[in-house]
Amino acid sequence: EVQLQASGGGFVQSGGSLRLSCAASGSTFDDYAIAWYRQAPGKEREGISCIENDDGNRMYADSVKGRFTISSDTSKNTVYLQMTDLKPDDTAIYYCAARPDGCGWVYWRGRFYDADPYPYWGRGTLVTVSS
């Protein structure tokens, strides 16, 4: 089992940057894929980026590709999401989640969908982008 703690959210103006952190504990970090999801008010939760810690494979949804970068520091058991050129549409609660054996996403029409559910979730961190 793995425990996750997301942090780093805040208020930023359009065009600004933030870095989110997801600290993991309780299990072997390298065995897990860590994903970032977000949920905006009135919208479905969407998976936006994932990293597979065993081989470094990274995935990005079209909505964030080129603006967000996911990275992992295995010495700190922490995954980061560097967000740049933020837009008001990025306003959401951001969650990190973990699953063994890869990201487990299916890509369809610019978005990722869970092929299998993520069993471990952290509490969300709120990102607000003003126009």
mmCIF file of C-alpha atoms in Angstrom:
data_model
loop_
_atom_site.group_PDB
_atom_site.id
_atom_site.type_symbol
_atom_site.label_atom_id
_atom_site.label_comp_id
_atom_site.label_asym_id
_atom_site.label_seq_id
_atom_site.Cartn_x
_atom_site.Cartn_y
_atom_site.Cartn_z
ATOM 1 C CA GLU A 1 0.000 0.000 0.000
ATOM 2 C CA VAL A 2 1.180 3.541 -0.690
ATOM 3 C CA GLN A 3 0.167 6.830 0.869
ATOM 4 C CA LEU A 4 0.214 10.017 -1.179
ATOM 5 C CA GLN A 5 0.329 13.668 -0.207
ATOM 6 C CA ALA A 6 -0.188 16.342 -2.848
ATOM 7 C CA SER A 7 0.857 19.927 -2.288
ATOM 8 C CA GLY A 8 1.851 23.093 -4.104
ATOM 9 C CA GLY A 9 -1.470 24.452 -5.272
ATOM 10 C CA GLY A 10 -2.298 28.111 -5.074
ATOM 11 C CA PHE A 11 -3.497 31.203 -6.831
ATOM 12 C CA VAL A 12 -1.708 32.413 -9.941
ATOM 13 C CA GLN A 13 -2.401 34.786 -12.789
ATOM 14 C CA SER A 14 -2.837 33.610 -16.353
ATOM 15 C CA GLY A 15 0.533 32.848 -17.898
ATOM 16 C CA GLY A 16 2.076 32.054 -14.541
ATOM 17 C CA SER A 17 3.640 28.869 -13.215
ATOM 18 C CA LEU A 18 3.244 26.506 -10.298
ATOM 19 C CA ARG A 19 4.912 23.282 -9.253
ATOM 20 C CA LEU A 20 2.872 20.568 -7.625
ATOM 21 C CA SER A 21 4.456 17.840 -5.522
ATOM 22 C CA CYS A 22 3.211 14.358 -4.726
ATOM 23 C CA ALA A 23 5.097 12.720 -1.872
ATOM 24 C CA ALA A 24 4.708 8.952 -1.586
ATOM 25 C CA SER A 25 5.343 6.675 1.368
ATOM 26 C CA GLY A 26 4.638 3.154 2.493
ATOM 27 C CA SER A 27 5.834 1.079 -0.417
ATOM 28 C CA THR A 28 8.550 0.697 -3.023
ATOM 29 C CA PHE A 29 8.327 3.874 -5.063
ATOM 30 C CA ASP A 30 9.869 2.401 -8.206
ATOM 31 C CA ASP A 31 7.105 -0.201 -8.477
ATOM 32 C CA TYR A 32 4.417 2.387 -9.092
ATOM 33 C CA ALA A 33 3.172 4.701 -11.776
ATOM 34 C CA ILE A 34 2.149 8.093 -10.426
ATOM 35 C CA ALA A 35 -0.512 10.082 -12.208
ATOM 36 C CA TRP A 36 -1.919 13.557 -11.887
ATOM 37 C CA TYR A 37 -5.633 14.087 -12.301
ATOM 38 C CA ARG A 38 -7.665 17.233 -12.055
ATOM 39 C CA GLN A 39 -11.297 18.051 -11.593
ATOM 40 C CA ALA A 40 -12.712 21.441 -12.456
ATOM 41 C CA PRO A 41 -16.043 22.651 -11.075
ATOM 42 C CA GLY A 42 -18.902 20.946 -12.876
ATOM 43 C CA LYS A 43 -16.600 18.774 -14.981
ATOM 44 C CA GLU A 44 -15.468 15.187 -14.952
ATOM 45 C CA ARG A 45 -12.165 14.257 -13.443
ATOM 46 C CA GLU A 46 -9.474 13.879 -16.084
ATOM 47 C CA GLY A 47 -6.071 12.286 -16.093
ATOM 48 C CA ILE A 48 -3.533 14.781 -17.354
ATOM 49 C CA SER A 49 -0.098 13.280 -16.833
ATOM 50 C CA CYS A 50 1.541 10.098 -15.645
ATOM 51 C CA ILE A 51 5.049 8.798 -15.051
ATOM 52 C CA GLU A 52 6.088 5.185 -14.755
ATOM 53 C CA ASN A 53 8.859 5.119 -12.189
ATOM 54 C CA ASP A 54 10.372 1.859 -13.354
ATOM 55 C CA ASP A 55 11.268 3.087 -16.841
ATOM 56 C CA GLY A 56 10.585 6.830 -16.805
ATOM 57 C CA ASN A 57 7.843 6.660 -19.433
ATOM 58 C CA ARG A 58 5.762 9.858 -19.392
ATOM 59 C CA MET A 59 2.295 10.591 -20.721
ATOM 60 C CA TYR A 60 0.497 13.906 -21.237
ATOM 61 C CA ALA A 61 -3.034 14.755 -22.195
ATOM 62 C CA ASP A 62 -3.382 17.110 -25.149
ATOM 63 C CA SER A 63 -4.753 19.814 -22.867
ATOM 64 C CA VAL A 64 -1.425 20.142 -21.033
ATOM 65 C CA LYS A 65 1.160 18.865 -23.502
ATOM 66 C CA GLY A 66 3.943 21.367 -24.001
ATOM 67 C CA ARG A 67 3.001 23.324 -20.875
ATOM 68 C CA PHE A 68 3.230 20.771 -18.064
ATOM 69 C CA THR A 69 6.176 18.545 -17.228
ATOM 70 C CA ILE A 70 6.068 15.538 -14.937
ATOM 71 C CA SER A 71 9.206 14.347 -13.205
ATOM 72 C CA SER A 72 10.220 12.021 -10.438
ATOM 73 C CA ASP A 73 12.858 12.191 -7.712
ATOM 74 C CA THR A 74 13.222 8.632 -6.493
ATOM 75 C CA SER A 75 15.580 9.707 -3.703
ATOM 76 C CA LYS A 76 12.720 11.720 -2.214
ATOM 77 C CA ASN A 77 9.865 9.431 -3.305
ATOM 78 C CA THR A 78 8.272 12.476 -4.864
ATOM 79 C CA VAL A 79 6.725 13.215 -8.228
ATOM 80 C CA TYR A 80 6.459 16.772 -9.464
ATOM 81 C CA LEU A 81 4.193 18.468 -11.953
ATOM 82 C CA GLN A 82 5.714 21.666 -13.268
ATOM 83 C CA MET A 83 2.952 23.765 -14.768
ATOM 84 C CA THR A 84 3.756 26.713 -16.985
ATOM 85 C CA ASP A 85 1.710 29.104 -19.119
ATOM 86 C CA LEU A 86 -1.267 28.455 -16.899
ATOM 87 C CA LYS A 87 -4.703 29.352 -18.194
ATOM 88 C CA PRO A 88 -8.024 29.937 -16.438
ATOM 89 C CA ASP A 89 -9.189 26.561 -17.818
ATOM 90 C CA ASP A 90 -6.485 24.938 -15.697
ATOM 91 C CA THR A 91 -8.362 25.957 -12.568
ATOM 92 C CA ALA A 92 -9.194 22.716 -10.760
ATOM 93 C CA ILE A 93 -8.440 20.521 -7.814
ATOM 94 C CA TYR A 94 -5.388 18.457 -8.669
ATOM 95 C CA TYR A 95 -4.944 14.952 -7.327
ATOM 96 C CA CYS A 96 -2.113 12.477 -7.513
ATOM 97 C CA ALA A 97 -2.751 8.759 -7.685
ATOM 98 C CA ALA A 98 -0.660 5.595 -7.802
ATOM 99 C CA ARG A 99 -1.009 2.168 -9.279
ATOM 100 C CA PRO A 100 1.384 -0.715 -9.842
ATOM 101 C CA ASP A 101 2.251 -2.012 -13.301
ATOM 102 C CA GLY A 102 2.149 1.144 -15.356
ATOM 103 C CA CYS A 103 -0.106 4.119 -15.988
ATOM 104 C CA GLY A 104 -2.966 1.979 -17.255
ATOM 105 C CA TRP A 105 -4.473 4.657 -19.456
ATOM 106 C CA VAL A 106 -6.173 4.479 -22.820
ATOM 107 C CA TYR A 107 -5.775 7.493 -25.104
ATOM 108 C CA TRP A 108 -8.815 8.596 -27.050
ATOM 109 C CA ARG A 109 -9.507 11.893 -28.717
ATOM 110 C CA GLY A 110 -6.894 13.820 -26.822
ATOM 111 C CA ARG A 111 -7.727 12.503 -23.392
ATOM 112 C CA PHE A 112 -6.752 9.592 -21.209
ATOM 113 C CA TYR A 113 -9.207 7.171 -19.678
ATOM 114 C CA ASP A 114 -8.559 4.600 -16.975
ATOM 115 C CA ALA A 115 -8.215 1.064 -18.308
ATOM 116 C CA ASP A 116 -8.002 0.022 -14.678
ATOM 117 C CA PRO A 117 -8.776 2.115 -11.617
ATOM 118 C CA TYR A 118 -6.082 3.675 -9.508
ATOM 119 C CA PRO A 119 -6.206 2.156 -6.024
ATOM 120 C CA TYR A 120 -4.298 4.867 -4.173
ATOM 121 C CA TRP A 121 -5.157 8.539 -4.055
ATOM 122 C CA GLY A 122 -3.914 11.581 -2.260
ATOM 123 C CA ARG A 123 -5.982 14.526 -1.165
ATOM 124 C CA GLY A 124 -6.304 17.220 -3.753
ATOM 125 C CA THR A 125 -4.612 20.561 -3.960
ATOM 126 C CA LEU A 126 -6.450 23.533 -5.432
ATOM 127 C CA VAL A 127 -5.039 25.493 -8.348
ATOM 128 C CA THR A 128 -6.776 28.741 -9.258
ATOM 129 C CA VAL A 129 -5.748 30.670 -12.359
ATOM 130 C CA SER A 130 -7.132 34.160 -12.806
ATOM 131 C CA SER A 131 -7.590 35.812 -16.177
#
